[in-house]
C-alpha cells in the first residue's frame, strides 16, 4: 500500500491538566479535518461504555462545529466504509485493539486511511493502535487481543504520556525508560516517546512533531531528544 | 487439584533500594525451602540472558548455602520434574509467560507445586505468573504470549511494586489505581497490590501478608488497606 495519501494526527494525550478535552489541538482541527468533513466517525472502543464516551466526545466536537458519529451506532464496518474522517480515542489499548479485531475493522481502517486518504486522528491508545503494534503501551493487559499487531499506519512505535525518570525516586519498579529499553532487548523497531501535550502530524511521507518535545529510542543507540516543531520524516522511512 | 499442599512465597520485588538481592527475605528462606532442599531450580525466563541472570542468582543463593540450577541448563521440562523447589525471578512478565508456554512448563510446574508440594518462590513477574493470569502486571507487552492465563496457584491477581497515587502529580497518564480500576471494569477477580518489601506466604489454605502493607481491590467495592502481618486467607477461597 502506498503511504503518500496518509493524513494523520497522533496525540500523546487528549485530556489536559486544564481538564478541557483536546484543548491543545482545537485550533488545528478544522484545518486538519478540512472543510469537506462534516462528520467525524469516533471509535470509542478503548472504554467499556461506548455510548457515554461518544456522547462526551460529541459535545466537545460540537463546540468546534464538527458532528460526531459513534462507530458502534449501527454497523461498525459500514460506518468505517462511509467515514469522512476517523478519530480513535484513548482508554485501554488492549481493550481497543481487541474490539477493533472483533469488529473486523483493522483492514478497512487501513484502506480508508492509506488508500482513500481520509484524515485519522488518534489520542493515547488511539495513537498506539495507529502504529506497527501496541508493544509500547503503558496500559495494563486487561483483556487478551488476538495479536499485538495494529493498524500499521506508521512504521515505528509510540509511547504516549512519555515521562522522564524521576532521579529522586526510591521505587524499584522500572521507569518508563527501563520499560522501553526492555522492549529493545527483544526487538528493534524505534519507539517515539511523546511527552504530554505533544503530537505528530503526518502528511504522506512528511512528519512533524508539534506541541511538545519527544524522546526517540532506537535499539543499540543512545536516546535522542527531539525538539518541538522538528521534522521527524526520517522515522517514516528508516 | 487440591490446594492443601501448596507452599508459596510471592514477593512484590526482589531487589531493594539497598541493592542487596532478596535482602528482605534472606532470613526466612532456609526455613521456607526446608532442610531437605539442597538445590533450588531457578527460572530466568523473564530476562533475555538466562545464563547471566542465573549466575547472578546463584551467587546470591550461595551466600545462603543453597545451590541453584538454571531451568534452561539441559532439558527444562526434565529439570522441573526433578526440582526440589522452584524460584521464578522478575523481569518482563510477557517474556516470562511466553517462555513458560514455549518450554511447555506450565502444567508441570502446577503439578509439582500443587500435587507434590514443592516450595515455589516468585518475585515481581514471578509472582504475577503464580496467579490466575498476568492481567495486572506493570510491564510493557514486549512479546506476545499465547494467553494471559498463568500458573493459577492462587485464585486472585497480584500487582507487584504497588505504589499509591501521587496527589501532587500533574501527569495525565493513569495512576496505578486507575489501571487496576480499568481491569475491574471488564473483570471481577480481586487484585492484591503489594507494596515494595511486601510478600505473601501461602501454606495450603492459609495466607499471611508479610514485610509491608498491601492494598486490596475488588470490583464494585472500595479498596481496602491490608496491614503487614495480617491474615489474608479469605482471598484463597472467596
Ligand atoms: Ca490508557
Ligand atoms: Ca518488570
Coordinates of C-alpha atoms and ligand atoms in Angstrom, one line a residue:
Chain A
X1 CA 0.0 0.0 0.0
X2 CA 1.3 3.5 -0.8
X3 CA 1.7 5.8 2.1
X4 CA 1.6 9.1 0.2
X5 CA -2.0 9.8 0.9
X6 CA -2.0 9.4 4.7
X7 CA -3.1 12.3 6.8
X8 CA -2.6 11.6 10.5
X9 CA -2.6 13.5 13.8
X10 CA -1.3 11.2 16.6
X11 CA -1.6 12.7 20.1
X12 CA 0.1 11.7 23.3
X13 CA -2.9 12.6 25.3
X14 CA -6.4 14.1 24.8
X15 CA -7.3 15.4 28.2
X16 CA -5.0 18.1 29.7
X17 CA -4.4 19.3 33.2
X18 CA -6.8 22.2 32.5
X19 CA -9.4 19.5 32.1
X20 CA -10.6 20.8 28.7
X21 CA -10.8 17.9 26.3
X22 CA -8.4 18.3 23.3
X23 CA -7.7 21.9 24.3
X24 CA -4.1 21.8 22.9
X25 CA -5.2 20.9 19.4
X26 CA -8.6 22.5 19.0
X27 CA -7.3 25.4 16.9
X28 CA -5.8 22.9 14.5
X29 CA -8.7 20.6 14.0
X30 CA -10.8 22.5 11.4
X31 CA -7.8 22.7 9.1
X32 CA -6.7 19.1 9.8
X33 CA -10.1 17.6 9.0
X34 CA -10.7 20.0 6.2
X35 CA -13.9 21.9 5.2
X36 CA -15.3 18.9 3.3
X37 CA -15.5 16.8 6.5
X38 CA -18.9 17.4 8.2
X39 CA -18.9 14.4 10.4
X40 CA -16.0 12.5 12.2
X41 CA -16.5 8.8 12.9
X42 CA -15.5 8.3 16.5
X43 CA -14.2 4.9 17.7
X44 CA -14.9 4.7 21.5
X45 CA -13.7 1.0 21.9
X46 CA -10.9 1.9 24.3
X47 CA -13.5 2.3 27.1
X48 CA -16.2 -0.1 28.1
X49 CA -19.1 2.3 27.8
X50 CA -19.2 3.3 24.2
X51 CA -22.4 5.4 24.4
X52 CA -21.3 7.7 27.2
X53 CA -17.8 8.1 25.7
X54 CA -19.2 9.1 22.3
X55 CA -21.6 11.5 24.0
X56 CA -18.7 13.2 25.8
X57 CA -16.7 13.5 22.6
X58 CA -19.7 14.6 20.6
X59 CA -20.2 17.5 23.0
X60 CA -16.5 18.6 22.7
X61 CA -16.6 18.4 18.9
X62 CA -19.9 20.3 18.7
X63 CA -18.1 23.3 20.2
X64 CA -15.8 23.1 17.2
X65 CA -18.7 22.8 14.8
X66 CA -17.9 19.2 13.8
X67 CA -20.5 16.4 14.0
X68 CA -19.6 13.0 15.6
X69 CA -20.9 9.6 14.7
X70 CA -20.1 6.7 17.0
X71 CA -18.7 3.8 15.0
X72 CA -20.8 1.4 17.2
X73 CA -24.0 3.2 16.3
X74 CA -25.3 0.8 13.7
X75 CA -23.0 -1.4 11.7
X76 CA -19.4 -0.6 12.6
X77 CA -17.8 -1.9 9.4
X78 CA -20.3 0.0 7.3
X79 CA -19.7 3.2 9.3
X80 CA -16.0 3.0 8.6
X81 CA -16.7 2.4 4.9
X82 CA -18.8 5.6 4.9
X83 CA -16.5 7.7 7.2
X84 CA -15.3 11.1 6.1
X85 CA -12.7 11.1 8.9
X86 CA -11.8 8.8 11.8
X87 CA -10.9 9.6 15.4
X88 CA -9.9 6.9 17.8
X89 CA -9.9 8.0 21.5
X90 CA -7.8 6.9 24.4
X91 CA -8.6 4.5 27.2
X92 CA -7.2 0.9 27.4
X93 CA -5.1 -0.1 24.4
X94 CA -5.7 -3.8 24.8
X95 CA -9.5 -3.4 25.0
X96 CA -9.3 -1.1 22.0
X97 CA -7.3 -3.5 19.8
X98 CA -9.4 -6.5 20.8
X99 CA -12.6 -4.6 19.8
X100 CA -11.1 -3.4 16.5
X101 CA -10.3 -7.1 15.6
X102 CA -13.6 -8.4 16.9
X103 CA -15.5 -5.8 14.8
X104 CA -13.2 -6.7 11.8
X105 CA -12.3 -3.0 11.3
X106 CA -8.5 -3.3 11.1
X107 CA -8.2 -3.9 7.3
X108 CA -10.9 -1.4 6.5
X109 CA -9.5 1.4 8.6
X110 CA -6.1 0.9 6.9
X111 CA -7.7 1.0 3.5
X112 CA -9.7 4.2 4.2
X113 CA -6.7 6.0 5.7
X114 CA -3.9 4.8 3.4
X115 CA -5.8 4.3 0.1
X116 CA -8.6 6.8 0.3
X117 CA -6.7 9.3 2.3
X118 CA -9.4 10.2 4.9
X119 CA -8.0 12.0 8.0
X120 CA -7.1 9.9 11.0
X121 CA -6.7 11.3 14.5
X122 CA -5.7 9.2 17.5
X123 CA -5.0 10.1 21.1
X124 CA -3.1 7.9 23.6
X125 CA -4.4 4.4 23.0
X126 CA -5.7 5.6 19.6
X127 CA -2.1 6.6 18.7
X128 CA -0.7 3.3 20.0
X129 CA -3.0 1.4 17.6
X130 CA -2.1 3.6 14.7
X131 CA 1.5 2.3 14.8
X132 CA 3.1 -1.0 14.0
X133 CA 1.9 -2.7 17.2
X134 CA 0.9 -2.0 20.7
X135 CA 4.1 -3.3 22.4
X136 CA 4.9 0.1 24.0
X137 CA 1.6 1.0 25.5
X138 CA 1.5 2.0 29.2
X139 CA -1.8 0.2 29.8
X140 CA -2.5 -2.9 31.8
X141 CA -3.4 -6.0 29.7
X142 CA -7.0 -6.2 31.0
X143 CA -8.2 -8.3 28.0
X144 CA -6.4 -10.6 25.6
X145 CA -6.3 -9.4 21.9
X146 CA -5.7 -11.8 19.1
X147 CA -2.3 -10.2 18.3
X148 CA -0.4 -7.1 19.3
X149 CA -0.1 -6.0 15.7
X150 CA -2.1 -2.9 15.0
X151 CA -3.1 -0.6 12.1
X152 CA 0.5 0.0 10.9
X153 CA -0.2 3.5 9.5
X154 CA 3.4 4.4 10.6
X155 CA 6.4 2.1 10.8
X156 CA 7.5 2.9 14.4
X157 CA 6.0 2.6 17.9
X158 CA 4.6 5.5 20.0
X159 CA 4.9 5.6 23.8
X160 CA 2.2 8.1 24.8
X161 CA 2.2 10.1 28.0
X162 CA 6.0 9.8 27.9
X163 CA 7.6 10.8 31.2
X164 CA 11.3 11.1 32.1
X165 CA 12.6 9.1 35.0
X166 CA 12.5 10.8 38.4
X167 CA 16.1 10.9 39.7
X168 CA 14.8 11.2 43.3
X169 CA 12.7 8.1 43.2
X170 CA 13.4 5.2 45.5
X171 CA 10.8 3.0 43.8
X172 CA 12.4 -0.2 42.5
X173 CA 9.8 -0.8 39.7
X174 CA 11.0 0.0 36.2
X175 CA 11.0 3.6 34.9
X176 CA 9.5 4.4 31.5
X177 CA 13.0 4.4 30.0
X178 CA 13.7 1.0 31.6
X179 CA 10.5 -0.4 30.0
X180 CA 11.3 0.9 26.6
X181 CA 14.8 -0.5 26.8
X182 CA 13.4 -3.9 27.8
X183 CA 11.5 -3.8 24.5
X184 CA 14.7 -3.1 22.6
X185 CA 16.3 -6.1 24.2
X186 CA 13.9 -8.3 22.2
X187 CA 13.0 -6.2 19.1
X188 CA 14.4 -3.3 17.1
X189 CA 11.5 -1.0 16.0
X190 CA 12.1 2.6 17.0
X191 CA 10.0 4.0 19.8
X192 CA 8.9 7.7 19.9
X193 CA 8.1 8.7 23.5
X194 CA 5.8 11.8 23.1
X195 CA 5.5 13.9 26.2
X196 CA 2.1 15.1 27.2
X197 CA 0.8 18.0 25.0
X198 CA 2.9 16.7 22.1
X199 CA 1.7 15.1 18.9
X200 CA 2.9 14.2 15.4
X201 CA 1.3 15.4 12.2
X202 CA 1.9 13.0 9.3
X203 CA 1.2 14.1 5.7
X204 CA 2.2 11.5 3.2
X205 CA 5.9 11.0 3.9
X206 CA 6.4 14.1 5.9
X207 CA 6.1 14.1 9.7
X208 CA 6.4 17.0 12.2
X209 CA 6.5 16.9 15.9
X210 CA 4.2 19.6 17.5
X211 CA 3.0 20.8 20.8
X212 CA 5.9 19.4 23.0
X213 CA 9.2 17.7 22.7
X214 CA 9.7 13.9 22.5
X215 CA 12.4 11.3 23.1
X216 CA 13.4 8.8 20.5
X217 CA 14.6 5.4 21.4
X218 CA 16.4 3.1 19.0
X219 CA 17.9 -0.3 19.7
X220 CA 21.6 -0.1 20.5
X221 CA 21.8 3.7 20.3
X222 CA 21.6 6.5 22.9
X223 CA 18.1 8.0 23.2
X224 CA 17.7 11.3 21.3
X225 CA 15.9 14.4 22.3
X226 CA 13.5 15.7 19.6
X227 CA 12.6 19.4 19.9
X228 CA 9.1 20.7 19.4
X229 CA 8.4 21.6 15.8
X230 CA 11.2 19.4 14.5
X231 CA 10.9 17.3 11.3
X232 CA 10.8 13.6 12.0
X233 CA 10.1 12.4 8.5
X234 CA 13.2 10.1 8.6
X235 CA 11.2 7.9 11.1
X236 CA 8.7 7.1 8.2
X237 CA 11.4 5.6 6.0
X238 CA 14.2 4.2 8.2
Chain B
X1 CA -6.4 -30.3 42.0
X2 CA -6.2 -29.9 45.8
X3 CA -4.6 -26.8 47.1
X4 CA -3.8 -28.1 50.6
X5 CA -0.1 -28.9 49.8
X6 CA 0.9 -25.6 48.3
X7 CA 3.8 -23.7 49.9
X8 CA 4.4 -20.4 48.2
X9 CA 6.3 -17.2 48.8
X10 CA 5.2 -14.4 46.4
X11 CA 7.3 -11.3 46.6
X12 CA 6.5 -7.8 45.3
X13 CA 10.1 -7.2 44.4
X14 CA 13.5 -8.9 44.7
X15 CA 15.9 -6.1 44.6
X16 CA 15.7 -3.4 47.3
X17 CA 16.9 0.1 47.5
X18 CA 19.9 -1.1 49.4
X19 CA 20.8 -3.1 46.3
X20 CA 21.2 -6.4 48.1
X21 CA 19.3 -9.0 46.2
X22 CA 16.4 -10.5 48.3
X23 CA 17.8 -8.8 51.4
X24 CA 14.3 -8.5 52.9
X25 CA 13.6 -12.3 52.9
X26 CA 17.0 -13.9 53.3
X27 CA 16.4 -14.8 56.9
X28 CA 13.2 -16.6 56.0
X29 CA 14.5 -18.6 53.1
X30 CA 16.2 -21.6 54.8
X31 CA 13.1 -22.3 56.7
X32 CA 10.8 -21.7 53.7
X33 CA 12.7 -24.1 51.5
X34 CA 13.3 -26.6 54.3
X35 CA 16.4 -28.5 55.2
X36 CA 15.7 -31.3 52.6
X37 CA 16.1 -28.8 49.7
X38 CA 19.7 -28.7 48.6
X39 CA 19.1 -27.1 45.2
X40 CA 16.5 -24.6 44.0
X41 CA 15.6 -24.7 40.3
X42 CA 15.7 -21.1 39.1
X43 CA 13.6 -20.0 36.1
X44 CA 15.4 -17.0 34.5
X45 CA 12.9 -16.6 31.6
X46 CA 11.8 -13.1 32.5
X47 CA 15.1 -11.7 31.1
X48 CA 16.6 -12.3 27.7
X49 CA 20.0 -13.5 29.1
X50 CA 19.3 -16.7 31.0
X51 CA 22.9 -17.5 31.7
X52 CA 23.9 -14.2 33.3
X53 CA 20.6 -14.0 35.3
X54 CA 21.2 -17.5 36.7
X55 CA 24.7 -16.7 37.6
X56 CA 23.7 -13.6 39.5
X57 CA 21.0 -15.5 41.4
X58 CA 23.4 -18.5 42.0
X59 CA 25.8 -16.1 43.7
X60 CA 23.1 -14.7 46.0
X61 CA 21.8 -18.1 47.0
X62 CA 25.4 -19.4 47.6
X63 CA 25.6 -16.8 50.4
X64 CA 22.6 -18.6 51.9
X65 CA 24.1 -22.0 51.4
X66 CA 21.6 -23.0 48.8
X67 CA 22.6 -24.4 45.3
X68 CA 20.9 -23.0 42.2
X69 CA 20.2 -25.0 39.0
X70 CA 19.1 -22.9 36.0
X71 CA 16.0 -24.5 34.4
X72 CA 17.4 -23.8 31.0
X73 CA 20.6 -25.8 31.8
X74 CA 19.7 -29.0 30.0
X75 CA 16.1 -30.1 29.4
X76 CA 13.8 -27.6 31.0
X77 CA 10.8 -29.9 31.5
X78 CA 13.0 -32.6 32.9
X79 CA 14.6 -30.1 35.3
X80 CA 11.1 -29.1 36.6
X81 CA 10.2 -32.8 37.0
X82 CA 13.3 -33.3 39.2
X83 CA 13.1 -29.9 41.0
X84 CA 13.2 -29.9 44.8
X85 CA 12.0 -26.3 44.8
X86 CA 11.3 -23.6 42.2
X87 CA 12.1 -19.9 42.1
X88 CA 10.9 -17.7 39.3
X89 CA 12.6 -14.3 39.2
X90 CA 11.4 -10.9 37.9
X91 CA 12.0 -9.1 34.7
X92 CA 9.3 -8.9 32.0
X93 CA 6.1 -10.8 32.7
X94 CA 5.1 -11.2 29.0
X95 CA 8.5 -12.6 28.1
X96 CA 8.4 -14.9 31.1
X97 CA 4.9 -16.3 30.4
X98 CA 5.7 -16.8 26.7
X99 CA 8.8 -18.8 27.6
X100 CA 6.9 -20.9 30.1
X101 CA 4.4 -21.9 27.4
X102 CA 7.1 -22.4 24.7
X103 CA 9.0 -24.7 27.0
X104 CA 5.7 -26.4 27.9
X105 CA 6.4 -25.9 31.7
X106 CA 3.0 -24.6 32.8
X107 CA 1.3 -27.9 33.5
X108 CA 4.3 -29.5 35.1
X109 CA 5.0 -26.5 37.5
X110 CA 1.4 -26.6 38.6
X111 CA 1.6 -30.3 39.3
X112 CA 4.9 -30.1 41.2
X113 CA 3.7 -27.3 43.3
X114 CA 0.1 -28.2 43.9
X115 CA 0.3 -32.0 43.9
X116 CA 3.9 -32.7 45.0
X117 CA 4.0 -29.7 47.4
X118 CA 7.5 -28.5 46.4
X119 CA 8.2 -24.9 47.6
X120 CA 7.6 -22.1 45.0
X121 CA 9.0 -18.7 45.3
X122 CA 8.3 -15.9 42.9
X123 CA 9.3 -12.3 42.8
X124 CA 7.7 -9.5 40.7
X125 CA 7.0 -11.1 37.3
X126 CA 7.5 -14.5 39.0
X127 CA 4.6 -13.6 41.4
X128 CA 2.4 -12.3 38.5
X129 CA 2.7 -15.7 36.8
X130 CA 1.9 -17.6 40.0
X131 CA -1.6 -16.1 40.0
X132 CA -4.7 -16.6 37.8
X133 CA -3.4 -14.5 34.9
X134 CA -1.0 -11.7 34.2
X135 CA -3.6 -9.0 33.6
X136 CA -2.3 -6.8 36.4
X137 CA 1.4 -6.7 35.5
X138 CA 3.1 -3.3 35.2
X139 CA 5.3 -4.5 32.4
X140 CA 5.2 -3.5 28.7
X141 CA 3.9 -6.2 26.4
X142 CA 7.2 -6.6 24.6
X143 CA 6.3 -10.1 23.3
X144 CA 3.0 -11.8 22.6
X145 CA 2.3 -14.8 24.8
X146 CA -0.3 -17.4 23.7
X147 CA -2.6 -16.4 26.5
X148 CA -2.6 -14.2 29.6
X149 CA -3.6 -17.2 31.8
X150 CA -0.9 -18.2 34.1
X151 CA 0.0 -20.9 36.7
X152 CA -3.1 -20.4 38.8
X153 CA -1.5 -21.3 42.1
X154 CA -3.7 -18.7 43.8
X155 CA -7.2 -17.5 42.7
X156 CA -6.5 -13.7 42.6
X157 CA -4.2 -11.3 40.9
X158 CA -1.1 -9.6 42.2
X159 CA 0.1 -6.1 41.3
X160 CA 3.7 -6.1 42.3
X161 CA 5.6 -2.9 43.1
X162 CA 2.3 -1.4 44.1
X163 CA 2.5 2.3 44.6
X164 CA -0.1 4.8 45.8
X165 CA -1.1 7.7 43.5
X166 CA 0.9 10.9 43.9
X167 CA -1.6 13.6 44.8
X168 CA 0.8 16.3 43.5
X169 CA 1.2 14.8 40.1
X170 CA 0.1 16.8 37.1
X171 CA 0.8 13.9 34.7
X172 CA -2.4 12.9 32.9
X173 CA -1.5 9.2 32.4
X174 CA -3.3 6.7 34.6
X175 CA -2.1 6.1 38.2
X176 CA -1.7 2.5 39.4
X177 CA -5.1 2.7 41.0
X178 CA -6.7 3.9 37.7
X179 CA -5.2 1.0 35.9
X180 CA -6.4 -1.6 38.4
X181 CA -9.9 0.0 38.3
X182 CA -9.8 -0.3 34.5
X183 CA -9.3 -4.0 34.9
X184 CA -12.3 -4.2 37.2
X185 CA -14.5 -2.5 34.6
X186 CA -14.1 -5.6 32.5
X187 CA -13.5 -8.5 35.0
X188 CA -14.0 -9.2 38.7
X189 CA -11.0 -11.2 40.0
X190 CA -9.6 -9.5 43.2
X191 CA -6.2 -7.7 42.8
X192 CA -3.8 -7.5 45.7
X193 CA -1.4 -4.6 45.2
X194 CA 1.7 -5.5 47.3
X195 CA 3.9 -2.6 48.2
X196 CA 7.7 -3.0 47.8
X197 CA 9.2 -5.0 50.6
X198 CA 5.9 -6.9 51.0
X199 CA 5.1 -10.5 50.2
X200 CA 2.6 -13.2 50.9
X201 CA 3.3 -16.6 52.4
X202 CA 0.8 -19.3 51.4
X203 CA 0.7 -22.6 53.2
X204 CA -2.2 -24.7 52.0
X205 CA -5.3 -22.6 52.6
X206 CA -3.6 -20.1 54.9
X207 CA -2.1 -16.9 53.6
X208 CA -0.3 -14.2 55.5
X209 CA 0.9 -10.8 54.3
X210 CA 4.5 -10.1 55.5
X211 CA 7.1 -7.4 55.1
X212 CA 4.9 -4.5 54.2
X213 CA 1.3 -3.5 53.8
X214 CA -0.8 -4.0 50.7
X215 CA -3.9 -2.7 49.1
X216 CA -6.8 -4.9 48.0
X217 CA -9.0 -4.1 45.1
X218 CA -12.3 -5.8 44.5
X219 CA -14.8 -5.0 41.7
X220 CA -17.5 -2.6 42.9
X221 CA -16.1 -2.2 46.4
X222 CA -13.8 0.4 48.0
X223 CA -10.2 -0.5 48.1
X224 CA -9.1 -2.0 51.4
X225 CA -5.8 -1.4 53.3
X226 CA -4.2 -4.7 54.5
X227 CA -1.8 -4.3 57.3
X228 CA 1.6 -6.0 57.4
X229 CA 1.3 -9.4 59.2
X230 CA -2.5 -9.7 58.5
X231 CA -4.2 -12.9 57.6
X232 CA -5.4 -12.9 54.0
X233 CA -6.6 -16.5 53.9
X234 CA -10.1 -15.4 52.8
X235 CA -8.6 -14.4 49.4
X236 CA -7.8 -18.1 48.8
X237 CA -11.4 -19.1 48.9
X238 CA -13.7 -16.2 48.0
Ligands
LIG1 CA1 -4.6 4.3 28.8
LIG2 CA1 9.1 -6.0 35.4

